[in-house]
mmCIF file of N, CA and C in Angstrom:
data_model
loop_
_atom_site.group_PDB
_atom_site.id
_atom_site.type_symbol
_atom_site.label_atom_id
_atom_site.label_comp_id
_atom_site.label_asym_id
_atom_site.label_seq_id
_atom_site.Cartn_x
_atom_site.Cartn_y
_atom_site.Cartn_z
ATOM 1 N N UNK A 1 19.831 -37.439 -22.392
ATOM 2 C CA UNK A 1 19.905 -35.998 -22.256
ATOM 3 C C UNK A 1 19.289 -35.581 -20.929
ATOM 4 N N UNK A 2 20.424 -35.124 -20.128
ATOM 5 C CA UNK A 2 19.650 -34.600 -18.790
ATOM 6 C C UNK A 2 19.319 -32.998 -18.869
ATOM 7 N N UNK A 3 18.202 -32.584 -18.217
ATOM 8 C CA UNK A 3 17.936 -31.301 -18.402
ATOM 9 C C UNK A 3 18.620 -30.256 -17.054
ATOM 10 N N UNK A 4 18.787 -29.418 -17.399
ATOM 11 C CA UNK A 4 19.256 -28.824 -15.837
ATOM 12 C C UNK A 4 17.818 -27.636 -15.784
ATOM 13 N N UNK A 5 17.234 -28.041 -14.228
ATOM 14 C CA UNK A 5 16.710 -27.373 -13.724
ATOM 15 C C UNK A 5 16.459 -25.593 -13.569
ATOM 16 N N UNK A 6 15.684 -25.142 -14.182
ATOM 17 C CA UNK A 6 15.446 -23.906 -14.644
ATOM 18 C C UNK A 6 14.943 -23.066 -13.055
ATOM 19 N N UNK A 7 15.948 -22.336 -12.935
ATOM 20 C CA UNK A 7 15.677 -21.067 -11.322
ATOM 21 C C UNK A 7 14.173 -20.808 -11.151
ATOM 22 N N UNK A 8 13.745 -20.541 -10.082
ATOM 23 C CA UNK A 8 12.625 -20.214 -9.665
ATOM 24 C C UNK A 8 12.821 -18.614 -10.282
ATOM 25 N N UNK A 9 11.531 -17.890 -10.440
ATOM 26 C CA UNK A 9 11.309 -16.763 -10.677
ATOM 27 C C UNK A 9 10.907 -15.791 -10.366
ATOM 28 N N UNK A 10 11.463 -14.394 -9.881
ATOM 29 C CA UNK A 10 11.011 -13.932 -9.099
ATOM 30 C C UNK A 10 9.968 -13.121 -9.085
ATOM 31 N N UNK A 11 8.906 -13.120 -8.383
ATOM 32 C CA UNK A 11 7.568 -12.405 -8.589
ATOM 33 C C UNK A 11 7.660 -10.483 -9.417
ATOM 34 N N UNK A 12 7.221 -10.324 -10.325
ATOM 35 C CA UNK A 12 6.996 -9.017 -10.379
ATOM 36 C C UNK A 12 6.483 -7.490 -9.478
ATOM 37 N N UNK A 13 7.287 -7.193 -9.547
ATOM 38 C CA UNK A 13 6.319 -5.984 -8.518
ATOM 39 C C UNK A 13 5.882 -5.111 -8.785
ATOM 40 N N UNK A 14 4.167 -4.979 -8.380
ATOM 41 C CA UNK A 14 3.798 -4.141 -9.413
ATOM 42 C C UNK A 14 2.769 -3.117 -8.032
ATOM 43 N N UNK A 15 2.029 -2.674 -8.708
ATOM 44 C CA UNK A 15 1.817 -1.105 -7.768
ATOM 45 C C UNK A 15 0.194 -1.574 -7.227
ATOM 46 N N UNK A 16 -0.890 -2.734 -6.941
ATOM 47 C CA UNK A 16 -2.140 -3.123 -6.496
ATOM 48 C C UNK A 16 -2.796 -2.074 -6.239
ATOM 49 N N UNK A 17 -2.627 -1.327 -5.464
ATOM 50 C CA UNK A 17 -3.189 0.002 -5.054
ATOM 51 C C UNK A 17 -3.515 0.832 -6.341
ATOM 52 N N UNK A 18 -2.683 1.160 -7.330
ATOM 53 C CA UNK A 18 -2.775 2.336 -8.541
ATOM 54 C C UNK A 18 -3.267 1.484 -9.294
ATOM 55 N N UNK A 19 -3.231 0.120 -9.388
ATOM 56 C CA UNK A 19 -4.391 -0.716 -10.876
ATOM 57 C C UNK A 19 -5.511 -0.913 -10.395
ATOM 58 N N UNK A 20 -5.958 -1.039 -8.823
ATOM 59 C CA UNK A 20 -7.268 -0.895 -8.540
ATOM 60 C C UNK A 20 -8.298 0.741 -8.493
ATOM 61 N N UNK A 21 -7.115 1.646 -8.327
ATOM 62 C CA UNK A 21 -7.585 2.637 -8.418
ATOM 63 C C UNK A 21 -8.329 3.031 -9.958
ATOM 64 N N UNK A 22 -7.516 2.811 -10.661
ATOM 65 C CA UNK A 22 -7.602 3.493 -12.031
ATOM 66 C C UNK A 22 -8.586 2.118 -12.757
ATOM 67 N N UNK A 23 -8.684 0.802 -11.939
ATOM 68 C CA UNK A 23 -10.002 0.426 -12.921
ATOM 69 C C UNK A 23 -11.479 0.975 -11.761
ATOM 70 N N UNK A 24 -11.526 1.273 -10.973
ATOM 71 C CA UNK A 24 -12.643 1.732 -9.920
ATOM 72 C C UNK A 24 -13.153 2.681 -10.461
ATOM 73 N N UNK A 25 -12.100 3.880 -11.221
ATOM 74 C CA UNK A 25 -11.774 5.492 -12.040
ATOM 75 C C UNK A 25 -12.896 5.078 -13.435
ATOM 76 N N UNK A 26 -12.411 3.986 -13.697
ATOM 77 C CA UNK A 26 -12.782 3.806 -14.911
ATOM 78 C C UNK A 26 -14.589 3.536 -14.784
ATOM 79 N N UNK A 27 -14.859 2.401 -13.859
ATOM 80 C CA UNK A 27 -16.442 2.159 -13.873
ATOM 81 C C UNK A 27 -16.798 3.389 -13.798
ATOM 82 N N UNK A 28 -16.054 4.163 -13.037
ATOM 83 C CA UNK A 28 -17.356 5.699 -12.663
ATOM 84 C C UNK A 28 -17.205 6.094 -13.311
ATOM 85 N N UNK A 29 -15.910 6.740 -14.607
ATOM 86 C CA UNK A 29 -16.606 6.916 -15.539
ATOM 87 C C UNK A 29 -17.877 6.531 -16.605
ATOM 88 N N UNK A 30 -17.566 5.198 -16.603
ATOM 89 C CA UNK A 30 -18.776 4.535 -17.213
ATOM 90 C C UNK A 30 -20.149 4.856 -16.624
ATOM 91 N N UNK A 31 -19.980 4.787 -15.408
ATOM 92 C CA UNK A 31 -21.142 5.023 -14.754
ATOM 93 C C UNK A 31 -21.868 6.493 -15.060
ATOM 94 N N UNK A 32 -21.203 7.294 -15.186
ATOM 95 C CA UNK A 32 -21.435 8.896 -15.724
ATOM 96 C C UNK A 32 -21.814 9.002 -16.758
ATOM 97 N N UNK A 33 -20.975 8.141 -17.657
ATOM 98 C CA UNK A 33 -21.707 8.305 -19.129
ATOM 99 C C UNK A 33 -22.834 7.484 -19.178
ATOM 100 N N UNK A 34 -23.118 6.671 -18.464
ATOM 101 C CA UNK A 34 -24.392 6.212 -18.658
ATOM 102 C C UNK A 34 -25.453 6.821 -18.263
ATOM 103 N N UNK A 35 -25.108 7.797 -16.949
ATOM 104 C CA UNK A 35 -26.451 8.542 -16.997
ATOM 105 C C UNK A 35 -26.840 9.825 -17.478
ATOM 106 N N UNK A 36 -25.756 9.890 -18.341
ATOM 107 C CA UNK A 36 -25.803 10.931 -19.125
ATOM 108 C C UNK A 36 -26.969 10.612 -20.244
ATOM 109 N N UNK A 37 -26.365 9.558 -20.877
ATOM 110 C CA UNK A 37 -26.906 9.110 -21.943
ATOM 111 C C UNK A 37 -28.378 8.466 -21.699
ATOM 112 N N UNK A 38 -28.599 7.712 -20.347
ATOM 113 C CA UNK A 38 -29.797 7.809 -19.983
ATOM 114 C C UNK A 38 -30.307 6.012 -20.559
ATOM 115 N N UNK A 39 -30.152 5.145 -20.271
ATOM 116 C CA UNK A 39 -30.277 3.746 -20.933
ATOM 117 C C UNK A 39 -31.295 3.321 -20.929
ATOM 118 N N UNK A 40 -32.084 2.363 -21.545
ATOM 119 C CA UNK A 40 -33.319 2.074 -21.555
ATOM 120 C C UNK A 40 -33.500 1.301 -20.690
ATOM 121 N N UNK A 41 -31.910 -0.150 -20.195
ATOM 122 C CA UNK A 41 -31.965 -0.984 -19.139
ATOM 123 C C UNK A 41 -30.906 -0.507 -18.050
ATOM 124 N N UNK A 42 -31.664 -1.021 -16.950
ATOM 125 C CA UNK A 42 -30.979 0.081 -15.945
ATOM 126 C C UNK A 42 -29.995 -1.325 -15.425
ATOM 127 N N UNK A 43 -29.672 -2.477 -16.395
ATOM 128 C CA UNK A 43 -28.796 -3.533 -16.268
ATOM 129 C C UNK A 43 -27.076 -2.841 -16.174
ATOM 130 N N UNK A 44 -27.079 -2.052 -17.364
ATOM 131 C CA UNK A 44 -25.856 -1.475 -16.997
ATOM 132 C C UNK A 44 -25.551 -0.676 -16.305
ATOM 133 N N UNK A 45 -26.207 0.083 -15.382
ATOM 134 C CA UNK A 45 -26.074 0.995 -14.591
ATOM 135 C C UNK A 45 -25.802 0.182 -12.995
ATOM 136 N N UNK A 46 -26.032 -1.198 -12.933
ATOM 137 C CA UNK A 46 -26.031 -2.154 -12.137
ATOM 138 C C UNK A 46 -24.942 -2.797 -12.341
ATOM 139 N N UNK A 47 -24.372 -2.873 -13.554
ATOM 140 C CA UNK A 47 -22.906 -3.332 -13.889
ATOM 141 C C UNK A 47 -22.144 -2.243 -13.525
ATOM 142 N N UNK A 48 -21.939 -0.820 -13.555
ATOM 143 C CA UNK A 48 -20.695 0.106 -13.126
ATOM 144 C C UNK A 48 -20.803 0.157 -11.715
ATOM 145 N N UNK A 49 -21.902 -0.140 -11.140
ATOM 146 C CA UNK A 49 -22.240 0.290 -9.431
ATOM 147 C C UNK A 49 -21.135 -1.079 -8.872
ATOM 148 N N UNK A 50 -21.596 -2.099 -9.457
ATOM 149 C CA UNK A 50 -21.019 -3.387 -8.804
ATOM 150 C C UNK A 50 -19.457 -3.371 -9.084
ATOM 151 N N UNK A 51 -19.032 -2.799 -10.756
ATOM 152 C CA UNK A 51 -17.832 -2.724 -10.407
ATOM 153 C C UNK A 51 -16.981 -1.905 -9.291
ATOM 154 N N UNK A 52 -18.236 -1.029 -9.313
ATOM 155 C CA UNK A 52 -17.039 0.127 -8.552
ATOM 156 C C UNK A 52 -17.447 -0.384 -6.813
ATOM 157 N N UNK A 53 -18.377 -1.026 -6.469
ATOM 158 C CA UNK A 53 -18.351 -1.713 -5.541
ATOM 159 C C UNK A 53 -17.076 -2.866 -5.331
ATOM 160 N N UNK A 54 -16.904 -3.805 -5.855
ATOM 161 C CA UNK A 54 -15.646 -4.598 -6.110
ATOM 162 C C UNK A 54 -14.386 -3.564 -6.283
ATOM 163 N N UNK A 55 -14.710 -2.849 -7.181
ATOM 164 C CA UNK A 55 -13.055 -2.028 -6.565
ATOM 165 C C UNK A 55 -13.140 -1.788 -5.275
ATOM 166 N N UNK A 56 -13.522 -1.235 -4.719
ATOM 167 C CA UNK A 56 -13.657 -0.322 -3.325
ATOM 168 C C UNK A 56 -13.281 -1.752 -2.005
ATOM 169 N N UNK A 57 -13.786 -2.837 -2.346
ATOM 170 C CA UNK A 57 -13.891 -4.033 -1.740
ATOM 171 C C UNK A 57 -12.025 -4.459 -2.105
ATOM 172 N N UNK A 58 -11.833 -4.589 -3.186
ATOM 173 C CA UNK A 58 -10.427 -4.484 -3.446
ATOM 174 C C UNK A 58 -9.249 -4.094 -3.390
ATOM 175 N N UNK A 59 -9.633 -2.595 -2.652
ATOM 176 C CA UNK A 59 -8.781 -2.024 -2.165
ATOM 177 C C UNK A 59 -8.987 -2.129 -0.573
ATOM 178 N N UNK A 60 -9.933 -2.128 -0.182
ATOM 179 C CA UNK A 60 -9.757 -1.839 1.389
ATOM 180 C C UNK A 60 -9.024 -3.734 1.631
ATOM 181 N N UNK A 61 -9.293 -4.460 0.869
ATOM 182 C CA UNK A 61 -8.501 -6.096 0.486
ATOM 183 C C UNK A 61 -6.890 -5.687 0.746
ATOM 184 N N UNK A 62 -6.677 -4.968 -0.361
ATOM 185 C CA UNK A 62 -5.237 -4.657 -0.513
ATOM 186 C C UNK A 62 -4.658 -4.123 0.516
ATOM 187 N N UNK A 63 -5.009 -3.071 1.030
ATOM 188 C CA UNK A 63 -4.236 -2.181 2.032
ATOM 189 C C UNK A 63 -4.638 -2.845 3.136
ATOM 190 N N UNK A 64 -5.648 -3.790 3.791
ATOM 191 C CA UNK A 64 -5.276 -4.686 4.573
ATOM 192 C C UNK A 64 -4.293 -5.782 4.571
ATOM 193 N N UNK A 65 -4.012 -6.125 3.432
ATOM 194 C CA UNK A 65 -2.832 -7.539 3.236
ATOM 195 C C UNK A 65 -1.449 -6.816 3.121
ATOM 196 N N UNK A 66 -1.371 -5.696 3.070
ATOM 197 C CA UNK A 66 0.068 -4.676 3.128
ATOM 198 C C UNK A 66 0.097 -4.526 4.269
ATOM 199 N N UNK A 67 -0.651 -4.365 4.946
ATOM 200 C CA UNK A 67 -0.306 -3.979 6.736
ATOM 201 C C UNK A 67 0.155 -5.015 7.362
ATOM 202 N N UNK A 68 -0.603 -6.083 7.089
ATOM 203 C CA UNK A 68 -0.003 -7.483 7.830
ATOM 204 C C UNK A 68 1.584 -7.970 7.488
#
C-alpha cells in the first residue's frame, strides 16, 4: 500500500496586532481590579505589570516584523 503524499498547508491568517492588543487590554484590566481590591501580595500586581510589559514588547515585535 503506497500512500500519496498529503499537500503542504497553508498558514492561517490571522490579525497579531488585535490578539496582542486585546490580551495587553486584558492584564490592565486585571491590573485595575487589583488595585481596587487592594491585595495583601503585591506578587500579583507584578504579574499584570509584566504582562502588560510583554504585550507592549510584543507588539512593538510585531509591527517591526510587518515592516520588513
Amino acid at each position: 500500500m503506497s500512500q500519496q503524499p498529503r499537500p503542504d498547508l497553508e498558514p492561517i491568517k490571522t490579525n497579531d496586532t488585535a490578539t496582542i492588543l486585546v490580551g495587553t487590554a486584558l492584564w490592565l484590566v486585571a491590573l485595575v481590579v487589583l488595585l481596587v481590591a487592594r491585595p495583601d501580595e503585591s506578587r500579583w500586581l507584578w504579574t499584570c505589570a509584566a504582562g502588560i510589559g510583554l504585550g507592549l514588547f510584543g507588539l512593538a515585535y510585531i509591527r517591526h516584523r510587518d515592516r520588513r
